[in-house]
Amino acid sequence: LDESLLKVEDPWKGKTVAGKYELLIRIGSGGMGSVYRARHAETGGAVAVKLLHPQAALKPQLITRFHLEAQNAASLQHVNTIRVTDFGVDSGSPYLVMEYLDGESLSSLLRRESVVSWRRTAHMVQQLLSSLSEAHAHERRIVHRDIKPANIFIMDQHGQRDFVKVLDFGISRSLEGEGADTRGPIGTPHYMAPEQWRSEPIDGRADLYAVGCIMHEMLSGAPPFDSDRALSPSR
């Protein structure tokens, strides 16, 4: 939980989405929306609810991207991929319901520990690749396009340390379908393959490139490429 979020007035806190998801606390926020820990009114179980920001909800391409995230993530069943259980619109705001995870992101772990042993790295990367393997082999041929430490969640589960969940299929693309705003140099610069920068056609190999960059960062403490200059597709 980012404690800075607690200092900002939150109009959604305490509200109930779709008549059954009571929003308890905001646990994350990004350019498109915010994520809340919520309680299912009927079962009492914990879930995570992602809501589009009001400004984003007015942009058709972002609504389409949000819908694509729901479609792509809900079609995946791998144990190392975050599970999506519901999607809809409440009071004009699209929402996405996911399993609630208790742990930390790989980016948080790297900030604290700087480097990770090769054994832990191999253990986590094997799970990451296993999740991506299902996405790439799926009939929709899903490419994540934003594999980075912030989208890799680590927790202890079923007695297993460093259990991995792959998050955020918000800019993923199904190679078997089309969608608004699913093309172009979208991603996170340190982990983007050259063809992704150049807005060329991509496939699952772009995700594998990102995995290689993450492995380098886990083992050495820094991504393989860095620059203090503005990046552009021509570089």
PDB file of C-alpha atoms in Angstrom:
ATOM      1  CA  LEU A   1       0.000   0.000   0.000  1.00  0.00           C
ATOM      2  CA  ASP A   2       1.297   3.424  -1.021  1.00  0.00           C
ATOM      3  CA  GLU A   3       0.733   5.497   2.139  1.00  0.00           C
ATOM      4  CA  SER A   4       0.605   8.713   0.088  1.00  0.00           C
ATOM      5  CA  LEU A   5      -2.779   7.532  -1.213  1.00  0.00           C
ATOM      6  CA  LEU A   6      -4.192   7.826   2.291  1.00  0.00           C
ATOM      7  CA  LYS A   7      -3.632  11.593   2.261  1.00  0.00           C
ATOM      8  CA  VAL A   8      -5.764  12.231  -0.828  1.00  0.00           C
ATOM      9  CA  GLU A   9      -9.529  12.746  -0.673  1.00  0.00           C
ATOM     10  CA  ASP A  10     -11.135   9.675  -2.205  1.00  0.00           C
ATOM     11  CA  PRO A  11     -14.750   9.982  -3.398  1.00  0.00           C
ATOM     12  CA  TRP A  12     -15.077   6.209  -3.904  1.00  0.00           C
ATOM     13  CA  LYS A  13     -13.998   5.045  -0.442  1.00  0.00           C
ATOM     14  CA  GLY A  14     -16.868   3.472   1.485  1.00  0.00           C
ATOM     15  CA  LYS A  15     -19.097   3.157  -1.581  1.00  0.00           C
ATOM     16  CA  THR A  16     -20.482  -0.097  -2.915  1.00  0.00           C
ATOM     17  CA  VAL A  17     -19.895  -0.978  -6.562  1.00  0.00           C
ATOM     18  CA  ALA A  18     -22.501  -2.973  -8.481  1.00  0.00           C
ATOM     19  CA  GLY A  19     -24.435  -3.407  -5.256  1.00  0.00           C
ATOM     20  CA  LYS A  20     -22.031  -6.005  -3.904  1.00  0.00           C
ATOM     21  CA  TYR A  21     -18.407  -4.769  -3.690  1.00  0.00           C
ATOM     22  CA  GLU A  22     -17.820  -2.488  -0.687  1.00  0.00           C
ATOM     23  CA  LEU A  23     -14.694  -0.393  -1.278  1.00  0.00           C
ATOM     24  CA  LEU A  24     -12.577  -0.352   1.887  1.00  0.00           C
ATOM     25  CA  ILE A  25      -9.258   1.292   1.022  1.00  0.00           C
ATOM     26  CA  ARG A  26      -7.361   2.415  -2.075  1.00  0.00           C
ATOM     27  CA  ILE A  27      -4.250   0.265  -2.502  1.00  0.00           C
ATOM     28  CA  GLY A  28      -2.940   1.541  -5.809  1.00  0.00           C
ATOM     29  CA  SER A  29      -3.365   4.265  -8.409  1.00  0.00           C
ATOM     30  CA  GLY A  30      -2.142   4.807 -11.955  1.00  0.00           C
ATOM     31  CA  GLY A  31      -2.806   6.815 -15.074  1.00  0.00           C
ATOM     32  CA  MET A  32      -6.005   4.964 -15.978  1.00  0.00           C
ATOM     33  CA  GLY A  33      -7.551   4.212 -12.618  1.00  0.00           C
ATOM     34  CA  SER A  34      -7.329   3.169  -8.988  1.00  0.00           C
ATOM     35  CA  VAL A  35      -7.387  -0.226  -7.294  1.00  0.00           C
ATOM     36  CA  TYR A  36      -9.225  -0.847  -4.022  1.00  0.00           C
ATOM     37  CA  ARG A  37      -9.338  -3.612  -1.483  1.00  0.00           C
ATOM     38  CA  ALA A  38     -12.999  -4.444  -1.223  1.00  0.00           C
ATOM     39  CA  ARG A  39     -15.359  -6.792   0.575  1.00  0.00           C
ATOM     40  CA  HIS A  40     -17.900  -8.915  -1.237  1.00  0.00           C
ATOM     41  CA  ALA A  41     -21.209  -8.052   0.438  1.00  0.00           C
ATOM     42  CA  GLU A  42     -22.623 -11.576   0.147  1.00  0.00           C
ATOM     43  CA  THR A  43     -19.608 -13.757   0.938  1.00  0.00           C
ATOM     44  CA  GLY A  44     -17.535 -11.349   3.040  1.00  0.00           C
ATOM     45  CA  GLY A  45     -14.465 -12.340   1.019  1.00  0.00           C
ATOM     46  CA  ALA A  46     -11.728  -9.911   0.030  1.00  0.00           C
ATOM     47  CA  VAL A  47     -11.425  -8.853  -3.606  1.00  0.00           C
ATOM     48  CA  ALA A  48      -9.591  -6.131  -5.525  1.00  0.00           C
ATOM     49  CA  VAL A  49     -11.672  -3.684  -7.560  1.00  0.00           C
ATOM     50  CA  LYS A  50     -10.135  -1.528 -10.289  1.00  0.00           C
ATOM     51  CA  LEU A  51     -12.057   1.602 -11.325  1.00  0.00           C
ATOM     52  CA  LEU A  52     -11.331   3.978 -14.190  1.00  0.00           C
ATOM     53  CA  HIS A  53     -10.621   7.574 -13.180  1.00  0.00           C
ATOM     54  CA  PRO A  54     -13.575   9.862 -14.060  1.00  0.00           C
ATOM     55  CA  GLN A  55     -11.481  11.678 -16.683  1.00  0.00           C
ATOM     56  CA  ALA A  56     -10.373   8.410 -18.265  1.00  0.00           C
ATOM     57  CA  ALA A  57     -13.953   7.115 -18.327  1.00  0.00           C
ATOM     58  CA  LEU A  58     -14.779   9.935 -20.778  1.00  0.00           C
ATOM     59  CA  LYS A  59     -12.225   8.696 -23.343  1.00  0.00           C
ATOM     60  CA  PRO A  60     -13.568   5.940 -25.619  1.00  0.00           C
ATOM     61  CA  GLN A  61     -10.123   4.474 -26.349  1.00  0.00           C
ATOM     62  CA  LEU A  62      -9.387   4.052 -22.632  1.00  0.00           C
ATOM     63  CA  ILE A  63     -12.742   2.384 -22.055  1.00  0.00           C
ATOM     64  CA  THR A  64     -11.907   0.037 -24.921  1.00  0.00           C
ATOM     65  CA  ARG A  65      -8.494  -0.692 -23.402  1.00  0.00           C
ATOM     66  CA  PHE A  66     -10.108  -1.364 -20.026  1.00  0.00           C
ATOM     67  CA  HIS A  67     -12.597  -3.719 -21.670  1.00  0.00           C
ATOM     68  CA  LEU A  68      -9.760  -5.509 -23.471  1.00  0.00           C
ATOM     69  CA  GLU A  69      -7.983  -5.994 -20.142  1.00  0.00           C
ATOM     70  CA  ALA A  70     -11.110  -7.642 -18.778  1.00  0.00           C
ATOM     71  CA  GLN A  71     -11.549  -9.875 -21.832  1.00  0.00           C
ATOM     72  CA  ASN A  72      -7.916 -10.922 -22.069  1.00  0.00           C
ATOM     73  CA  ALA A  73      -7.311 -11.491 -18.362  1.00  0.00           C
ATOM     74  CA  ALA A  74     -10.628 -13.302 -17.834  1.00  0.00           C
ATOM     75  CA  SER A  75      -9.785 -15.743 -20.624  1.00  0.00           C
ATOM     76  CA  LEU A  76      -6.570 -16.828 -18.860  1.00  0.00           C
ATOM     77  CA  GLN A  77      -6.666 -19.505 -16.175  1.00  0.00           C
ATOM     78  CA  HIS A  78      -3.002 -20.036 -15.271  1.00  0.00           C
ATOM     79  CA  VAL A  79      -2.249 -20.160 -11.548  1.00  0.00           C
ATOM     80  CA  ASN A  80       0.485 -17.531 -12.020  1.00  0.00           C
ATOM     81  CA  THR A  81      -1.846 -15.047 -13.747  1.00  0.00           C
ATOM     82  CA  ILE A  82      -4.093 -12.807 -11.679  1.00  0.00           C
ATOM     83  CA  ARG A  83      -7.680 -14.050 -11.817  1.00  0.00           C
ATOM     84  CA  VAL A  84     -10.412 -11.691 -13.050  1.00  0.00           C
ATOM     85  CA  THR A  85     -13.889 -12.541 -11.759  1.00  0.00           C
ATOM     86  CA  ASP A  86     -16.201  -9.716 -12.840  1.00  0.00           C
ATOM     87  CA  PHE A  87     -16.476  -6.674 -15.100  1.00  0.00           C
ATOM     88  CA  GLY A  88     -19.130  -4.023 -15.607  1.00  0.00           C
ATOM     89  CA  VAL A  89     -20.109  -0.359 -15.394  1.00  0.00           C
ATOM     90  CA  ASP A  90     -21.458   1.384 -12.290  1.00  0.00           C
ATOM     91  CA  SER A  91     -22.683   5.000 -12.384  1.00  0.00           C
ATOM     92  CA  GLY A  92     -20.810   5.508 -15.644  1.00  0.00           C
ATOM     93  CA  SER A  93     -17.510   4.131 -14.282  1.00  0.00           C
ATOM     94  CA  PRO A  94     -16.188   0.843 -15.696  1.00  0.00           C
ATOM     95  CA  TYR A  95     -14.902  -1.540 -13.039  1.00  0.00           C
ATOM     96  CA  LEU A  96     -12.881  -4.750 -12.983  1.00  0.00           C
ATOM     97  CA  VAL A  97     -12.933  -7.254 -10.100  1.00  0.00           C
ATOM     98  CA  MET A  98      -9.879  -9.412  -9.390  1.00  0.00           C
ATOM     99  CA  GLU A  99      -8.611 -11.737  -6.709  1.00  0.00           C
ATOM    100  CA  TYR A 100      -7.063  -9.838  -3.797  1.00  0.00           C
ATOM    101  CA  LEU A 101      -3.343 -10.503  -3.370  1.00  0.00           C
ATOM    102  CA  ASP A 102      -1.327 -10.041  -0.185  1.00  0.00           C
ATOM    103  CA  GLY A 103       2.348  -9.457  -0.879  1.00  0.00           C
ATOM    104  CA  GLU A 104       4.504  -6.991  -2.824  1.00  0.00           C
ATOM    105  CA  SER A 105       5.575  -6.179  -6.347  1.00  0.00           C
ATOM    106  CA  LEU A 106       8.961  -7.203  -7.709  1.00  0.00           C
ATOM    107  CA  SER A 107       9.770  -3.491  -8.084  1.00  0.00           C
ATOM    108  CA  SER A 108       9.240  -3.053  -4.333  1.00  0.00           C
ATOM    109  CA  LEU A 109      11.467  -6.032  -3.588  1.00  0.00           C
ATOM    110  CA  LEU A 110      14.220  -4.680  -5.848  1.00  0.00           C
ATOM    111  CA  ARG A 111      14.091  -1.251  -4.195  1.00  0.00           C
ATOM    112  CA  ARG A 112      14.624  -2.924  -0.846  1.00  0.00           C
ATOM    113  CA  GLU A 113      17.144  -5.637  -1.740  1.00  0.00           C
ATOM    114  CA  SER A 114      18.740  -4.263  -4.932  1.00  0.00           C
ATOM    115  CA  VAL A 115      19.701  -7.716  -6.258  1.00  0.00           C
ATOM    116  CA  VAL A 116      18.161 -11.178  -6.035  1.00  0.00           C
ATOM    117  CA  SER A 117      20.067 -14.469  -5.820  1.00  0.00           C
ATOM    118  CA  TRP A 118      20.195 -16.539  -8.972  1.00  0.00           C
ATOM    119  CA  ARG A 119      18.184 -19.321  -7.329  1.00  0.00           C
ATOM    120  CA  ARG A 120      15.335 -16.962  -6.376  1.00  0.00           C
ATOM    121  CA  THR A 121      15.548 -15.306  -9.783  1.00  0.00           C
ATOM    122  CA  ALA A 122      15.263 -18.635 -11.578  1.00  0.00           C
ATOM    123  CA  HIS A 123      12.338 -19.676  -9.376  1.00  0.00           C
ATOM    124  CA  MET A 124      10.382 -16.472 -10.042  1.00  0.00           C
ATOM    125  CA  VAL A 125      11.220 -16.215 -13.740  1.00  0.00           C
ATOM    126  CA  GLN A 126      10.127 -19.817 -14.329  1.00  0.00           C
ATOM    127  CA  GLN A 127       6.667 -18.916 -12.991  1.00  0.00           C
ATOM    128  CA  LEU A 128       6.582 -15.708 -15.046  1.00  0.00           C
ATOM    129  CA  LEU A 129       7.406 -17.638 -18.209  1.00  0.00           C
ATOM    130  CA  SER A 130       4.804 -20.262 -17.371  1.00  0.00           C
ATOM    131  CA  SER A 131       2.119 -17.573 -17.113  1.00  0.00           C
ATOM    132  CA  LEU A 132       3.185 -15.981 -20.396  1.00  0.00           C
ATOM    133  CA  SER A 133       3.305 -19.370 -22.099  1.00  0.00           C
ATOM    134  CA  GLU A 134      -0.427 -19.808 -21.553  1.00  0.00           C
ATOM    135  CA  ALA A 135      -1.158 -16.282 -22.828  1.00  0.00           C
ATOM    136  CA  HIS A 136       0.973 -16.706 -25.959  1.00  0.00           C
ATOM    137  CA  ALA A 137      -0.480 -20.163 -26.735  1.00  0.00           C
ATOM    138  CA  HIS A 138      -4.080 -19.074 -26.079  1.00  0.00           C
ATOM    139  CA  GLU A 139      -6.490 -19.031 -29.020  1.00  0.00           C
ATOM    140  CA  ARG A 140      -6.535 -15.219 -28.673  1.00  0.00           C
ATOM    141  CA  ARG A 141      -2.692 -15.187 -28.853  1.00  0.00           C
ATOM    142  CA  ILE A 142      -2.378 -12.626 -26.060  1.00  0.00           C
ATOM    143  CA  VAL A 143       0.785 -10.528 -25.802  1.00  0.00           C
ATOM    144  CA  HIS A 144       1.098  -8.654 -22.494  1.00  0.00           C
ATOM    145  CA  ARG A 145       3.271  -5.776 -23.859  1.00  0.00           C
ATOM    146  CA  ASP A 146       4.120  -4.297 -20.442  1.00  0.00           C
ATOM    147  CA  ILE A 147       6.053  -6.949 -18.542  1.00  0.00           C
ATOM    148  CA  LYS A 148       8.038  -5.069 -15.882  1.00  0.00           C
ATOM    149  CA  PRO A 149       8.824  -5.459 -12.155  1.00  0.00           C
ATOM    150  CA  ALA A 150       5.784  -3.389 -11.136  1.00  0.00           C
ATOM    151  CA  ASN A 151       3.516  -5.897 -12.902  1.00  0.00           C
ATOM    152  CA  ILE A 152       5.019  -8.954 -11.206  1.00  0.00           C
ATOM    153  CA  PHE A 153       3.525  -9.607  -7.781  1.00  0.00           C
ATOM    154  CA  ILE A 154       5.250 -11.815  -5.227  1.00  0.00           C
ATOM    155  CA  MET A 155       3.696 -13.473  -2.213  1.00  0.00           C
ATOM    156  CA  ASP A 156       3.777 -16.546  -0.007  1.00  0.00           C
ATOM    157  CA  GLN A 157       1.042 -18.955  -0.985  1.00  0.00           C
ATOM    158  CA  HIS A 158       0.285 -22.564  -0.081  1.00  0.00           C
ATOM    159  CA  GLY A 159       3.535 -22.727   1.841  1.00  0.00           C
ATOM    160  CA  GLN A 160       5.528 -21.626  -1.203  1.00  0.00           C
ATOM    161  CA  ARG A 161       7.799 -18.606  -0.968  1.00  0.00           C
ATOM    162  CA  ASP A 162       8.061 -16.179  -3.889  1.00  0.00           C
ATOM    163  CA  PHE A 163       4.851 -17.289  -5.555  1.00  0.00           C
ATOM    164  CA  VAL A 164       4.397 -15.114  -8.678  1.00  0.00           C
ATOM    165  CA  LYS A 165       1.296 -13.505 -10.129  1.00  0.00           C
ATOM    166  CA  VAL A 166       1.427 -11.577 -13.409  1.00  0.00           C
ATOM    167  CA  LEU A 167      -0.688  -8.410 -13.246  1.00  0.00           C
ATOM    168  CA  ASP A 168      -2.198  -5.762 -15.499  1.00  0.00           C
ATOM    169  CA  PHE A 169      -3.211  -6.866 -18.947  1.00  0.00           C
ATOM    170  CA  GLY A 170      -4.370  -3.283 -19.551  1.00  0.00           C
ATOM    171  CA  ILE A 171      -2.333  -2.803 -22.731  1.00  0.00           C
ATOM    172  CA  SER A 172      -2.199  -6.446 -23.756  1.00  0.00           C
ATOM    173  CA  ARG A 173      -3.142  -7.217 -27.320  1.00  0.00           C
ATOM    174  CA  SER A 174      -4.881 -10.213 -28.793  1.00  0.00           C
ATOM    175  CA  LEU A 175      -3.171 -10.990 -32.081  1.00  0.00           C
ATOM    176  CA  GLU A 176      -6.405 -12.650 -33.238  1.00  0.00           C
ATOM    177  CA  GLY A 177      -8.453  -9.466 -32.782  1.00  0.00           C
ATOM    178  CA  GLU A 178      -8.357  -5.738 -33.146  1.00  0.00           C
ATOM    179  CA  GLY A 179      -9.094  -3.013 -30.633  1.00  0.00           C
ATOM    180  CA  ALA A 180      -8.779   0.739 -30.298  1.00  0.00           C
ATOM    181  CA  ASP A 181      -5.447   1.940 -29.030  1.00  0.00           C
ATOM    182  CA  THR A 182      -3.830  -1.493 -29.076  1.00  0.00           C
ATOM    183  CA  ARG A 183      -1.043  -0.586 -31.520  1.00  0.00           C
ATOM    184  CA  GLY A 184       1.938   1.728 -31.326  1.00  0.00           C
ATOM    185  CA  PRO A 185       4.987   2.106 -29.054  1.00  0.00           C
ATOM    186  CA  ILE A 186       3.113   1.365 -25.825  1.00  0.00           C
ATOM    187  CA  GLY A 187       4.976  -0.026 -22.829  1.00  0.00           C
ATOM    188  CA  THR A 188       7.693   0.855 -20.337  1.00  0.00           C
ATOM    189  CA  PRO A 189      10.966   2.022 -21.978  1.00  0.00           C
ATOM    190  CA  HIS A 190      13.486  -0.058 -19.976  1.00  0.00           C
ATOM    191  CA  TYR A 191      11.711  -3.284 -20.945  1.00  0.00           C
ATOM    192  CA  MET A 192      10.477  -2.613 -24.484  1.00  0.00           C
ATOM    193  CA  ALA A 193      11.815  -4.641 -27.392  1.00  0.00           C
ATOM    194  CA  PRO A 194      13.212  -2.655 -30.350  1.00  0.00           C
ATOM    195  CA  GLU A 195      10.328  -3.662 -32.617  1.00  0.00           C
ATOM    196  CA  GLN A 196       7.900  -2.405 -29.982  1.00  0.00           C
ATOM    197  CA  TRP A 197       9.662   0.982 -29.982  1.00  0.00           C
ATOM    198  CA  ARG A 198       9.431   1.146 -33.761  1.00  0.00           C
ATOM    199  CA  SER A 199       5.696   0.358 -33.758  1.00  0.00           C
ATOM    200  CA  GLU A 200       6.375  -2.761 -35.819  1.00  0.00           C
ATOM    201  CA  PRO A 201       4.222  -5.896 -35.553  1.00  0.00           C
ATOM    202  CA  ILE A 202       5.023  -7.800 -32.364  1.00  0.00           C
ATOM    203  CA  ASP A 203       4.336 -11.224 -30.923  1.00  0.00           C
ATOM    204  CA  GLY A 204       5.201 -13.087 -27.747  1.00  0.00           C
ATOM    205  CA  ARG A 205       8.913 -12.526 -28.303  1.00  0.00           C
ATOM    206  CA  ALA A 206       8.469  -8.908 -27.173  1.00  0.00           C
ATOM    207  CA  ASP A 207       7.354 -10.222 -23.776  1.00  0.00           C
ATOM    208  CA  LEU A 208      10.361 -12.570 -23.662  1.00  0.00           C
ATOM    209  CA  TYR A 209      12.678  -9.624 -24.339  1.00  0.00           C
ATOM    210  CA  ALA A 210      11.158  -7.873 -21.326  1.00  0.00           C
ATOM    211  CA  VAL A 211      11.714 -10.991 -19.208  1.00  0.00           C
ATOM    212  CA  GLY A 212      15.400 -10.932 -20.176  1.00  0.00           C
ATOM    213  CA  CYS A 213      15.662  -7.291 -19.102  1.00  0.00           C
ATOM    214  CA  ILE A 214      14.019  -8.127 -15.779  1.00  0.00           C
ATOM    215  CA  MET A 215      16.413 -11.038 -15.175  1.00  0.00           C
ATOM    216  CA  HIS A 216      19.354  -8.709 -15.800  1.00  0.00           C
ATOM    217  CA  GLU A 217      17.967  -6.213 -13.305  1.00  0.00           C
ATOM    218  CA  MET A 218      17.286  -8.875 -10.667  1.00  0.00           C
ATOM    219  CA  LEU A 219      20.811 -10.297 -10.907  1.00  0.00           C
ATOM    220  CA  SER A 220      22.805  -7.084 -11.357  1.00  0.00           C
ATOM    221  CA  GLY A 221      20.703  -4.403  -9.688  1.00  0.00           C
ATOM    222  CA  ALA A 222      20.095  -2.383 -12.868  1.00  0.00           C
ATOM    223  CA  PRO A 223      18.299  -2.787 -16.205  1.00  0.00           C
ATOM    224  CA  PRO A 224      20.550  -3.662 -19.172  1.00  0.00           C
ATOM    225  CA  PHE A 225      20.054  -0.286 -20.867  1.00  0.00           C
ATOM    226  CA  ASP A 226      19.644   3.165 -19.342  1.00  0.00           C
ATOM    227  CA  SER A 227      19.919   6.742 -20.521  1.00  0.00           C
ATOM    228  CA  ASP A 228      19.583  10.227 -19.082  1.00  0.00           C
ATOM    229  CA  ARG A 229      18.331  11.439 -22.459  1.00  0.00           C
ATOM    230  CA  ALA A 230      14.769  11.442 -23.707  1.00  0.00           C
ATOM    231  CA  LEU A 231      14.084   8.173 -25.464  1.00  0.00           C
ATOM    232  CA  SER A 232      12.560   7.897 -28.886  1.00  0.00           C
ATOM    233  CA  PRO A 233      11.799   5.014 -31.275  1.00  0.00           C
ATOM    234  CA  SER A 234      14.687   6.053 -33.541  1.00  0.00           C
ATOM    235  CA  ARG A 235      17.335   5.406 -30.881  1.00  0.00           C
TER     236      ARG A 235
END
